[in-house]
mmCIF file of C-alpha atoms in Angstrom:
data_model
loop_
_atom_site.group_PDB
_atom_site.id
_atom_site.type_symbol
_atom_site.label_atom_id
_atom_site.label_comp_id
_atom_site.label_asym_id
_atom_site.label_seq_id
_atom_site.Cartn_x
_atom_site.Cartn_y
_atom_site.Cartn_z
ATOM 1 C CA MET A 1 -149.059 8.061 22.506
ATOM 2 C CA ARG A 2 -149.689 10.342 25.497
ATOM 3 C CA LYS A 3 -146.324 9.376 27.010
ATOM 4 C CA LEU A 4 -144.520 10.119 23.730
ATOM 5 C CA PHE A 5 -146.150 13.546 23.585
ATOM 6 C CA TYR A 6 -145.109 14.170 27.173
ATOM 7 C CA LEU A 7 -141.524 13.104 26.456
ATOM 8 C CA ASN A 8 -141.288 15.317 23.369
ATOM 9 C CA LYS A 9 -142.590 18.303 25.326
ATOM 10 C CA ILE A 10 -139.969 17.819 28.044
ATOM 11 C CA GLN A 11 -137.213 17.332 25.479
ATOM 12 C CA MET A 12 -138.084 20.560 23.682
ATOM 13 C CA THR A 13 -138.042 22.450 26.984
ATOM 14 C CA LEU A 14 -134.655 20.981 27.893
ATOM 15 C CA LYS A 15 -133.254 21.754 24.428
ATOM 16 C CA ASP A 16 -134.116 25.427 24.854
ATOM 17 C CA LYS A 17 -132.345 25.454 28.215
ATOM 18 C CA ILE A 18 -129.221 23.641 26.972
ATOM 19 C CA PHE A 19 -128.252 26.261 24.423
ATOM 20 C CA ASN A 20 -129.054 29.193 26.682
ATOM 21 C CA ILE A 21 -126.636 28.266 29.482
ATOM 22 C CA GLN A 22 -124.635 31.316 30.540
ATOM 23 C CA THR A 23 -123.407 30.624 34.077
ATOM 24 C CA GLU A 24 -122.086 27.708 36.097
ATOM 25 C CA ASN A 25 -125.301 27.782 38.091
ATOM 26 C CA ASP A 26 -127.265 27.447 34.832
ATOM 27 C CA PHE A 27 -125.159 24.434 33.876
ATOM 28 C CA GLN A 28 -125.597 22.716 37.232
ATOM 29 C CA LYS A 29 -129.353 23.238 37.163
ATOM 30 C CA VAL A 30 -129.862 21.975 33.605
ATOM 31 C CA ALA A 31 -127.498 19.025 34.147
ATOM 32 C CA LEU A 32 -129.512 17.890 37.176
ATOM 33 C CA GLU A 33 -132.765 18.255 35.226
ATOM 34 C CA ILE A 34 -131.372 16.119 32.413
ATOM 35 C CA PHE A 35 -130.061 13.545 34.895
ATOM 36 C CA ASN A 36 -133.539 13.224 36.387
ATOM 37 C CA PHE A 37 -135.060 12.970 32.912
ATOM 38 C CA GLN A 38 -132.631 10.292 31.720
ATOM 39 C CA PHE A 39 -132.923 8.334 34.958
ATOM 40 C CA GLU A 40 -136.658 8.054 34.304
ATOM 41 C CA ASN A 41 -136.598 7.538 30.531
ATOM 42 C CA ASN A 42 -133.357 5.735 29.628
ATOM 43 C CA PRO A 43 -133.670 2.035 30.620
ATOM 44 C CA VAL A 44 -129.951 1.332 30.160
ATOM 45 C CA TYR A 45 -128.861 4.302 32.242
ATOM 46 C CA ARG A 46 -131.559 3.630 34.862
ATOM 47 C CA SER A 47 -130.331 0.064 35.274
ATOM 48 C CA TYR A 48 -126.760 1.284 35.688
ATOM 49 C CA CYS A 49 -127.801 3.827 38.324
ATOM 50 C CA ASP A 50 -129.841 1.177 40.132
ATOM 51 C CA LEU A 51 -126.822 -1.120 40.280
ATOM 52 C CA LEU A 52 -124.918 1.707 41.969
ATOM 53 C CA TYR A 53 -127.860 2.428 44.299
ATOM 54 C CA VAL A 54 -128.016 6.022 43.069
ATOM 55 C CA HIS A 55 -131.376 7.783 42.946
ATOM 56 C CA PRO A 56 -132.096 11.395 41.904
ATOM 57 C CA SER A 57 -133.353 12.133 45.419
ATOM 58 C CA SER A 58 -129.763 11.794 46.680
ATOM 59 C CA VAL A 59 -128.066 13.684 43.819
ATOM 60 C CA LYS A 60 -127.600 17.397 44.523
ATOM 61 C CA SER A 61 -124.505 18.141 42.412
ATOM 62 C CA ILE A 62 -123.046 17.071 39.073
ATOM 63 C CA THR A 63 -120.188 15.401 40.971
ATOM 64 C CA GLN A 64 -122.728 12.886 42.366
ATOM 65 C CA ILE A 65 -124.134 11.888 38.970
ATOM 66 C CA PRO A 66 -123.115 8.391 37.740
ATOM 67 C CA PHE A 67 -121.214 8.328 34.436
ATOM 68 C CA LEU A 68 -122.200 5.521 32.081
ATOM 69 C CA PRO A 69 -119.153 3.580 30.792
ATOM 70 C CA ILE A 70 -118.777 4.336 27.103
ATOM 71 C CA GLU A 71 -118.604 0.597 26.337
ATOM 72 C CA PHE A 72 -122.385 0.415 26.766
ATOM 73 C CA PHE A 73 -122.750 2.171 23.404
ATOM 74 C CA LYS A 74 -121.267 -0.976 21.828
ATOM 75 C CA THR A 75 -123.754 -3.416 23.286
ATOM 76 C CA LYS A 76 -126.927 -1.515 24.234
ATOM 77 C CA ASN A 77 -129.384 0.913 22.657
ATOM 78 C CA VAL A 78 -128.685 3.972 24.778
ATOM 79 C CA LEU A 79 -131.832 6.064 24.321
ATOM 80 C CA SER A 80 -133.845 8.508 26.421
ATOM 81 C CA SER A 81 -136.412 9.142 23.720
ATOM 82 C CA GLY A 82 -139.425 7.299 22.353
ATOM 83 C CA ASP A 83 -138.814 8.698 18.872
ATOM 84 C CA VAL A 84 -137.413 6.612 16.031
ATOM 85 C CA PRO A 85 -133.711 7.447 15.462
ATOM 86 C CA LYS A 86 -133.106 9.641 12.420
ATOM 87 C CA VAL A 87 -129.561 8.320 12.085
ATOM 88 C CA ILE A 88 -127.243 5.870 13.814
ATOM 89 C CA PHE A 89 -123.696 7.173 14.024
ATOM 90 C CA THR A 90 -121.044 4.473 14.337
ATOM 91 C CA SER A 91 -117.413 4.483 15.393
ATOM 92 C CA SER A 92 -114.568 3.216 13.257
ATOM 93 C CA GLY A 93 -113.207 -0.210 14.145
ATOM 94 C CA THR A 94 -111.053 -3.040 12.917
ATOM 95 C CA THR A 95 -112.618 -5.899 10.979
ATOM 96 C CA GLY A 96 -114.717 -8.045 13.289
ATOM 97 C CA SER A 97 -114.613 -5.594 16.189
ATOM 98 C CA THR A 98 -117.738 -4.271 17.876
ATOM 99 C CA VAL A 99 -118.344 -0.613 17.089
ATOM 100 C CA SER A 100 -120.148 2.003 19.124
ATOM 101 C CA ARG A 101 -123.590 3.087 17.982
ATOM 102 C CA HIS A 102 -125.117 6.433 18.845
ATOM 103 C CA PHE A 103 -128.847 6.582 18.127
ATOM 104 C CA VAL A 104 -129.732 10.196 17.268
ATOM 105 C CA THR A 105 -133.427 11.044 17.250
ATOM 106 C CA ASP A 106 -133.065 14.787 16.620
ATOM 107 C CA LEU A 107 -130.431 15.909 14.139
ATOM 108 C CA ASN A 108 -131.374 19.542 14.748
ATOM 109 C CA ILE A 109 -129.835 19.280 18.218
ATOM 110 C CA TYR A 110 -126.599 17.880 16.769
ATOM 111 C CA GLU A 111 -126.442 20.582 14.103
ATOM 112 C CA GLU A 112 -127.124 23.339 16.609
ATOM 113 C CA SER A 113 -124.515 21.932 18.986
ATOM 114 C CA PHE A 114 -121.650 21.635 16.504
ATOM 115 C CA THR A 115 -122.496 24.913 14.775
ATOM 116 C CA ARG A 116 -122.757 26.947 17.980
ATOM 117 C CA GLY A 117 -119.724 25.139 19.384
ATOM 118 C CA PHE A 118 -117.488 25.964 16.428
ATOM 119 C CA GLU A 119 -118.683 29.536 16.087
ATOM 120 C CA ASN A 120 -118.221 30.075 19.823
ATOM 121 C CA PHE A 121 -114.467 29.652 19.291
ATOM 122 C CA TYR A 122 -113.848 30.676 15.670
ATOM 123 C CA GLY A 123 -116.678 32.922 14.510
ATOM 124 C CA PRO A 124 -119.094 32.423 11.602
ATOM 125 C CA ILE A 125 -118.550 29.317 9.480
ATOM 126 C CA GLU A 126 -119.407 31.422 6.437
ATOM 127 C CA ASP A 127 -116.104 33.266 6.898
ATOM 128 C CA PHE A 128 -114.105 30.135 6.037
ATOM 129 C CA VAL A 129 -113.396 28.020 3.017
ATOM 130 C CA ILE A 130 -113.733 24.527 4.543
ATOM 131 C CA LEU A 131 -111.473 21.759 3.251
ATOM 132 C CA GLY A 132 -111.906 18.253 4.658
ATOM 133 C CA LEU A 133 -109.045 15.742 4.571
ATOM 134 C CA LEU A 134 -110.757 12.816 6.299
ATOM 135 C CA PRO A 135 -110.099 9.691 4.214
ATOM 136 C CA SER A 136 -110.615 7.089 6.931
ATOM 137 C CA TYR A 137 -114.018 8.568 7.706
ATOM 138 C CA LEU A 138 -115.118 9.149 4.113
ATOM 139 C CA GLU A 139 -114.418 5.518 3.325
ATOM 140 C CA ARG A 140 -117.133 4.199 5.644
ATOM 141 C CA GLU A 141 -120.759 4.862 6.544
ATOM 142 C CA GLY A 142 -122.121 6.422 9.701
ATOM 143 C CA SER A 143 -119.417 8.938 10.656
ATOM 144 C CA SER A 144 -120.653 11.803 12.822
ATOM 145 C CA LEU A 145 -117.478 13.742 11.937
ATOM 146 C CA ILE A 146 -118.275 13.542 8.220
ATOM 147 C CA TYR A 147 -121.828 14.706 8.950
ATOM 148 C CA MET A 148 -120.454 17.727 10.806
ATOM 149 C CA ALA A 149 -117.779 18.557 8.239
ATOM 150 C CA ASN A 150 -120.263 18.233 5.381
ATOM 151 C CA HIS A 151 -122.608 20.615 7.169
ATOM 152 C CA PHE A 152 -119.745 23.095 7.564
ATOM 153 C CA ILE A 153 -118.895 22.782 3.876
ATOM 154 C CA GLN A 154 -122.480 23.448 2.860
ATOM 155 C CA LYS A 155 -122.860 26.372 5.254
ATOM 156 C CA SER A 156 -119.586 27.992 4.209
ATOM 157 C CA ASN A 157 -121.147 29.011 0.867
ATOM 158 C CA HIS A 158 -117.728 28.959 -0.780
ATOM 159 C CA PRO A 159 -117.571 26.980 -4.039
ATOM 160 C CA GLU A 160 -113.982 26.003 -3.179
ATOM 161 C CA SER A 161 -115.087 24.129 -0.031
ATOM 162 C CA GLY A 162 -115.142 20.337 -0.216
ATOM 163 C CA PHE A 163 -113.729 16.954 0.773
ATOM 164 C CA TYR A 164 -110.479 15.422 -0.467
ATOM 165 C CA LEU A 165 -109.769 11.719 -0.386
ATOM 166 C CA ASN A 166 -106.580 10.807 -2.234
ATOM 167 C CA GLN A 167 -106.105 13.984 -4.294
ATOM 168 C CA MET A 168 -103.046 15.262 -2.391
ATOM 169 C CA ASP A 169 -101.577 17.214 -5.311
ATOM 170 C CA GLU A 170 -104.910 18.863 -6.060
ATOM 171 C CA LEU A 171 -105.408 19.738 -2.399
ATOM 172 C CA ALA A 172 -101.902 21.204 -2.142
ATOM 173 C CA ASP A 173 -102.502 23.443 -5.162
ATOM 174 C CA LYS A 174 -105.879 24.511 -3.768
ATOM 175 C CA LEU A 175 -104.395 25.367 -0.361
ATOM 176 C CA ILE A 176 -101.618 27.490 -1.834
ATOM 177 C CA THR A 177 -104.003 29.316 -4.185
ATOM 178 C CA LEU A 178 -106.613 30.043 -1.537
ATOM 179 C CA ASP A 179 -104.065 31.089 1.071
ATOM 180 C CA SER A 180 -102.300 33.417 -1.369
ATOM 181 C CA SER A 181 -105.630 35.052 -2.249
ATOM 182 C CA GLY A 182 -106.098 36.092 1.382
ATOM 183 C CA LYS A 183 -109.174 33.959 2.017
ATOM 184 C CA LYS A 184 -109.635 32.428 5.451
ATOM 185 C CA VAL A 185 -109.257 28.658 5.130
ATOM 186 C CA LEU A 186 -109.959 25.825 7.555
ATOM 187 C CA LEU A 187 -108.271 22.521 6.720
ATOM 188 C CA ILE A 188 -109.696 19.859 9.026
ATOM 189 C CA GLY A 189 -107.983 16.508 8.760
ATOM 190 C CA VAL A 190 -107.198 13.231 10.421
ATOM 191 C CA SER A 191 -103.626 13.149 11.684
ATOM 192 C CA PHE A 192 -102.147 10.519 9.356
ATOM 193 C CA ALA A 193 -103.550 12.260 6.265
ATOM 194 C CA LEU A 194 -102.148 15.632 7.314
ATOM 195 C CA LEU A 195 -98.759 13.972 7.755
ATOM 196 C CA ASP A 196 -99.063 12.379 4.308
ATOM 197 C CA LEU A 197 -99.766 15.809 2.835
ATOM 198 C CA VAL A 198 -96.764 17.591 4.366
ATOM 199 C CA GLU A 199 -94.458 14.711 3.413
ATOM 200 C CA LYS A 200 -95.317 15.278 -0.264
ATOM 201 C CA HIS A 201 -95.610 19.069 -0.217
ATOM 202 C CA SER A 202 -94.219 22.007 1.744
ATOM 203 C CA PHE A 203 -96.210 25.124 2.567
ATOM 204 C CA ASN A 204 -95.854 28.593 4.005
ATOM 205 C CA LEU A 205 -99.456 29.376 4.895
ATOM 206 C CA LYS A 206 -100.557 32.751 6.258
ATOM 207 C CA ASN A 207 -104.357 32.622 6.237
ATOM 208 C CA THR A 208 -105.057 28.945 6.869
ATOM 209 C CA LEU A 209 -106.103 27.256 10.097
ATOM 210 C CA ILE A 210 -104.937 23.623 10.346
ATOM 211 C CA MET A 211 -107.108 21.473 12.617
ATOM 212 C CA GLU A 212 -106.316 17.852 13.416
ATOM 213 C CA THR A 213 -109.009 15.491 14.638
ATOM 214 C CA GLY A 214 -106.522 13.012 16.138
ATOM 215 C CA GLY A 215 -105.891 9.368 15.427
ATOM 216 C CA MET A 216 -103.625 7.442 13.090
ATOM 217 C CA LYS A 217 -106.342 4.805 12.486
ATOM 218 C CA GLY A 218 -103.655 2.110 12.284
ATOM 219 C CA ARG A 219 -102.037 3.826 9.277
ATOM 220 C CA ARG A 220 -98.986 5.130 11.142
ATOM 221 C CA LYS A 221 -97.132 4.886 14.417
ATOM 222 C CA GLU A 222 -98.908 6.901 17.109
ATOM 223 C CA LEU A 223 -97.188 10.152 18.055
ATOM 224 C CA ILE A 224 -97.579 12.250 21.163
ATOM 225 C CA ARG A 225 -99.515 15.425 20.350
ATOM 226 C CA SER A 226 -96.553 17.797 20.758
ATOM 227 C CA GLU A 227 -94.438 15.746 18.336
ATOM 228 C CA LEU A 228 -97.269 15.562 15.807
ATOM 229 C CA HIS A 229 -97.873 19.298 16.028
ATOM 230 C CA ASN A 230 -94.186 20.123 15.606
ATOM 231 C CA VAL A 231 -94.047 18.134 12.367
ATOM 232 C CA LEU A 232 -97.265 19.700 11.082
ATOM 233 C CA LYS A 233 -96.257 23.247 12.035
ATOM 234 C CA LYS A 234 -93.015 22.887 10.120
ATOM 235 C CA GLY A 235 -94.707 21.242 7.128
ATOM 236 C CA PHE A 236 -97.507 23.805 6.797
ATOM 237 C CA GLY A 237 -95.380 26.780 7.801
ATOM 238 C CA VAL A 238 -97.799 27.836 10.552
ATOM 239 C CA GLN A 239 -97.331 28.900 14.161
ATOM 240 C CA THR A 240 -99.989 26.668 15.692
ATOM 241 C CA ILE A 241 -101.974 23.508 15.002
ATOM 242 C CA HIS A 242 -105.537 23.456 16.258
ATOM 243 C CA SER A 243 -107.325 20.328 17.499
ATOM 244 C CA GLU A 244 -110.901 19.066 17.702
ATOM 245 C CA TYR A 245 -111.956 16.654 20.441
ATOM 246 C CA GLY A 246 -115.110 14.709 19.772
ATOM 247 C CA MET A 247 -116.381 11.164 19.463
ATOM 248 C CA THR A 248 -119.227 9.106 18.076
ATOM 249 C CA GLU A 249 -120.988 8.964 21.429
ATOM 250 C CA LEU A 250 -121.115 12.776 21.808
ATOM 251 C CA LEU A 251 -123.009 15.538 20.036
ATOM 252 C CA SER A 252 -120.595 18.271 21.156
ATOM 253 C CA GLN A 253 -116.932 19.029 20.539
ATOM 254 C CA ALA A 254 -114.147 20.728 22.467
ATOM 255 C CA TYR A 255 -111.442 22.711 20.682
ATOM 256 C CA SER A 256 -107.797 23.564 21.252
ATOM 257 C CA LYS A 257 -106.272 26.592 19.569
ATOM 258 C CA GLY A 258 -102.769 25.225 19.492
ATOM 259 C CA ASP A 259 -101.489 24.514 22.986
ATOM 260 C CA GLY A 260 -103.019 21.074 23.453
ATOM 261 C CA VAL A 261 -105.447 22.468 26.040
ATOM 262 C CA PHE A 262 -109.112 21.998 25.113
ATOM 263 C CA GLU A 263 -112.012 24.286 25.952
ATOM 264 C CA CYS A 264 -115.636 23.143 26.080
ATOM 265 C CA PRO A 265 -118.746 24.978 24.891
ATOM 266 C CA PRO A 266 -121.081 26.172 27.696
ATOM 267 C CA TRP A 267 -123.204 22.977 27.635
ATOM 268 C CA MET A 268 -120.270 20.560 27.980
ATOM 269 C CA ARG A 269 -117.963 19.760 30.919
ATOM 270 C CA VAL A 270 -115.070 17.401 31.585
ATOM 271 C CA LEU A 271 -114.322 15.835 34.963
ATOM 272 C CA THR A 272 -111.676 13.231 35.836
ATOM 273 C CA ARG A 273 -112.094 9.995 37.774
ATOM 274 C CA ASP A 274 -109.595 7.952 39.750
ATOM 275 C CA THR A 275 -107.865 5.389 37.518
ATOM 276 C CA GLU A 276 -108.126 2.778 40.291
ATOM 277 C CA ASP A 277 -111.592 3.686 41.569
ATOM 278 C CA PRO A 278 -113.859 4.646 38.646
ATOM 279 C CA LEU A 279 -116.623 5.901 40.945
ATOM 280 C CA SER A 280 -114.418 8.543 42.593
ATOM 281 C CA LEU A 281 -113.547 11.875 41.018
ATOM 282 C CA VAL A 282 -110.104 13.467 41.270
ATOM 283 C CA GLU A 283 -108.810 16.998 40.793
ATOM 284 C CA ASN A 284 -105.478 18.398 39.580
ATOM 285 C CA GLN A 285 -104.137 15.019 38.547
ATOM 286 C CA THR A 286 -104.332 12.598 35.651
ATOM 287 C CA GLY A 287 -107.507 10.551 35.586
ATOM 288 C CA GLY A 288 -110.083 8.960 33.348
ATOM 289 C CA ILE A 289 -112.074 11.539 31.397
ATOM 290 C CA ASN A 290 -115.765 11.814 32.278
ATOM 291 C CA ILE A 291 -117.821 13.980 29.956
ATOM 292 C CA ILE A 292 -121.081 15.790 30.516
ATOM 293 C CA ASP A 293 -122.587 16.583 27.115
ATOM 294 C CA LEU A 294 -126.007 18.097 27.673
ATOM 295 C CA ALA A 295 -126.688 18.006 23.919
ATOM 296 C CA ASN A 296 -126.995 14.228 24.411
ATOM 297 C CA VAL A 297 -130.377 14.824 26.021
ATOM 298 C CA ASN A 298 -131.992 12.058 23.929
ATOM 299 C CA SER A 299 -129.314 9.437 24.641
ATOM 300 C CA CYS A 300 -127.011 9.787 27.682
ATOM 301 C CA SER A 301 -125.350 13.024 28.765
ATOM 302 C CA PHE A 302 -123.005 11.488 31.354
ATOM 303 C CA ILE A 303 -120.277 9.306 29.869
ATOM 304 C CA ALA A 304 -117.110 7.756 31.289
ATOM 305 C CA THR A 305 -114.675 7.574 28.365
ATOM 306 C CA GLN A 306 -111.534 5.498 27.945
ATOM 307 C CA ASP A 307 -109.403 8.609 27.550
ATOM 308 C CA LEU A 308 -107.001 9.867 30.189
ATOM 309 C CA GLY A 309 -106.555 13.528 30.915
ATOM 310 C CA LYS A 310 -106.170 16.355 33.352
ATOM 311 C CA VAL A 311 -108.603 19.193 34.056
ATOM 312 C CA ASN A 312 -107.156 22.608 34.837
ATOM 313 C CA SER A 313 -108.548 24.972 37.478
ATOM 314 C CA ASN A 314 -110.408 26.982 34.798
ATOM 315 C CA GLY A 315 -112.207 23.895 33.497
ATOM 316 C CA ASN A 316 -110.096 23.455 30.363
ATOM 317 C CA PHE A 317 -108.515 20.044 29.916
ATOM 318 C CA GLU A 318 -105.675 18.090 28.325
ATOM 319 C CA VAL A 319 -105.904 14.634 26.761
ATOM 320 C CA LEU A 320 -102.894 12.590 27.869
ATOM 321 C CA GLY A 321 -103.548 9.016 26.786
ATOM 322 C CA ARG A 322 -105.966 6.112 26.897
ATOM 323 C CA PHE A 323 -106.749 3.226 29.178
ATOM 324 C CA ASP A 324 -105.208 -0.007 28.009
ATOM 325 C CA ASN A 325 -108.086 -2.220 26.823
ATOM 326 C CA SER A 326 -106.555 -5.167 28.668
ATOM 327 C CA ASP A 327 -106.886 -3.380 32.008
ATOM 328 C CA ILE A 328 -109.800 -0.991 32.236
ATOM 329 C CA ARG A 329 -108.672 0.223 35.658
ATOM 330 C CA GLY A 330 -105.765 1.876 33.929
ATOM 331 C CA CYS A 331 -102.764 0.247 35.585
ATOM 332 C CA ASN A 332 -101.162 0.066 32.160
ATOM 333 C CA LEU A 333 -101.460 3.121 29.929
ATOM 334 C CA MET A 334 -101.140 3.410 26.189
ATOM 335 C CA VAL A 335 -99.929 6.964 25.600
ATOM 336 C CA PHE A 336 -100.392 8.692 22.234
#
């Protein structure tokens, strides 16, 4: 009981620091504090660090912190908290496949992260009518994206906000009506569903922001992002297509405002690792994406993903592909 009280006290202190990061020095300091905390309180992460012979006493920079392979979320309970999880977010997967599980003990942290993150780039959620076109996520349980989108819909305070599953004609009419009225609209959708919509209807939208969350979910042939965006720009009659980059194992999101280059909120960073040597970081070249998400204070904040990308000198990044599951070192790439 005393240990749980001690853990909760530390977690609350760290939470306050996470969302008050203003400088790079702030980020480095908080990241090292969270690394020390998770090394001591996350058995899975501690074991991984021990296997690499890495101890906090030798870690002086975020570039020296080990990144836990994201596959561990499929087979282990990745937790740095003694609290009972409030929700378990799960990834989508094919029948019989093992899905990732993210045990979230404090939903307030998730809500603060995605709310502050969105408003950092786009302003108050209340300014938008939020329309969600996320059929593959609505059709299953445990989606962190649906949790976020639903929260946006509720916070928008617009009666027109809501989810759409298979009501393409109704959604098209709603989009045209709202856009013509001058209201600011955010349509957030999975890629294949957005393509389905513009194949059935054509638009010339002036006040609507189109945001794709990526992924064809096996419904369509994968397209490179520029090709997908060109089709969507023409179909919706807009100049740019925005993108959201997030995943089940994270509590934060990065956003792109139309050029395929993503920007992180102040408590999130992306680094790249060598595709042949996963323990070595690289700069100014394509590598495996490593993510520091300090909002993951109660699970693991340092994750080596299966995505490939490139980080620019200003810290923004591009997503260029994925590691082939048959060769985790990345000799063969599956580009989308």
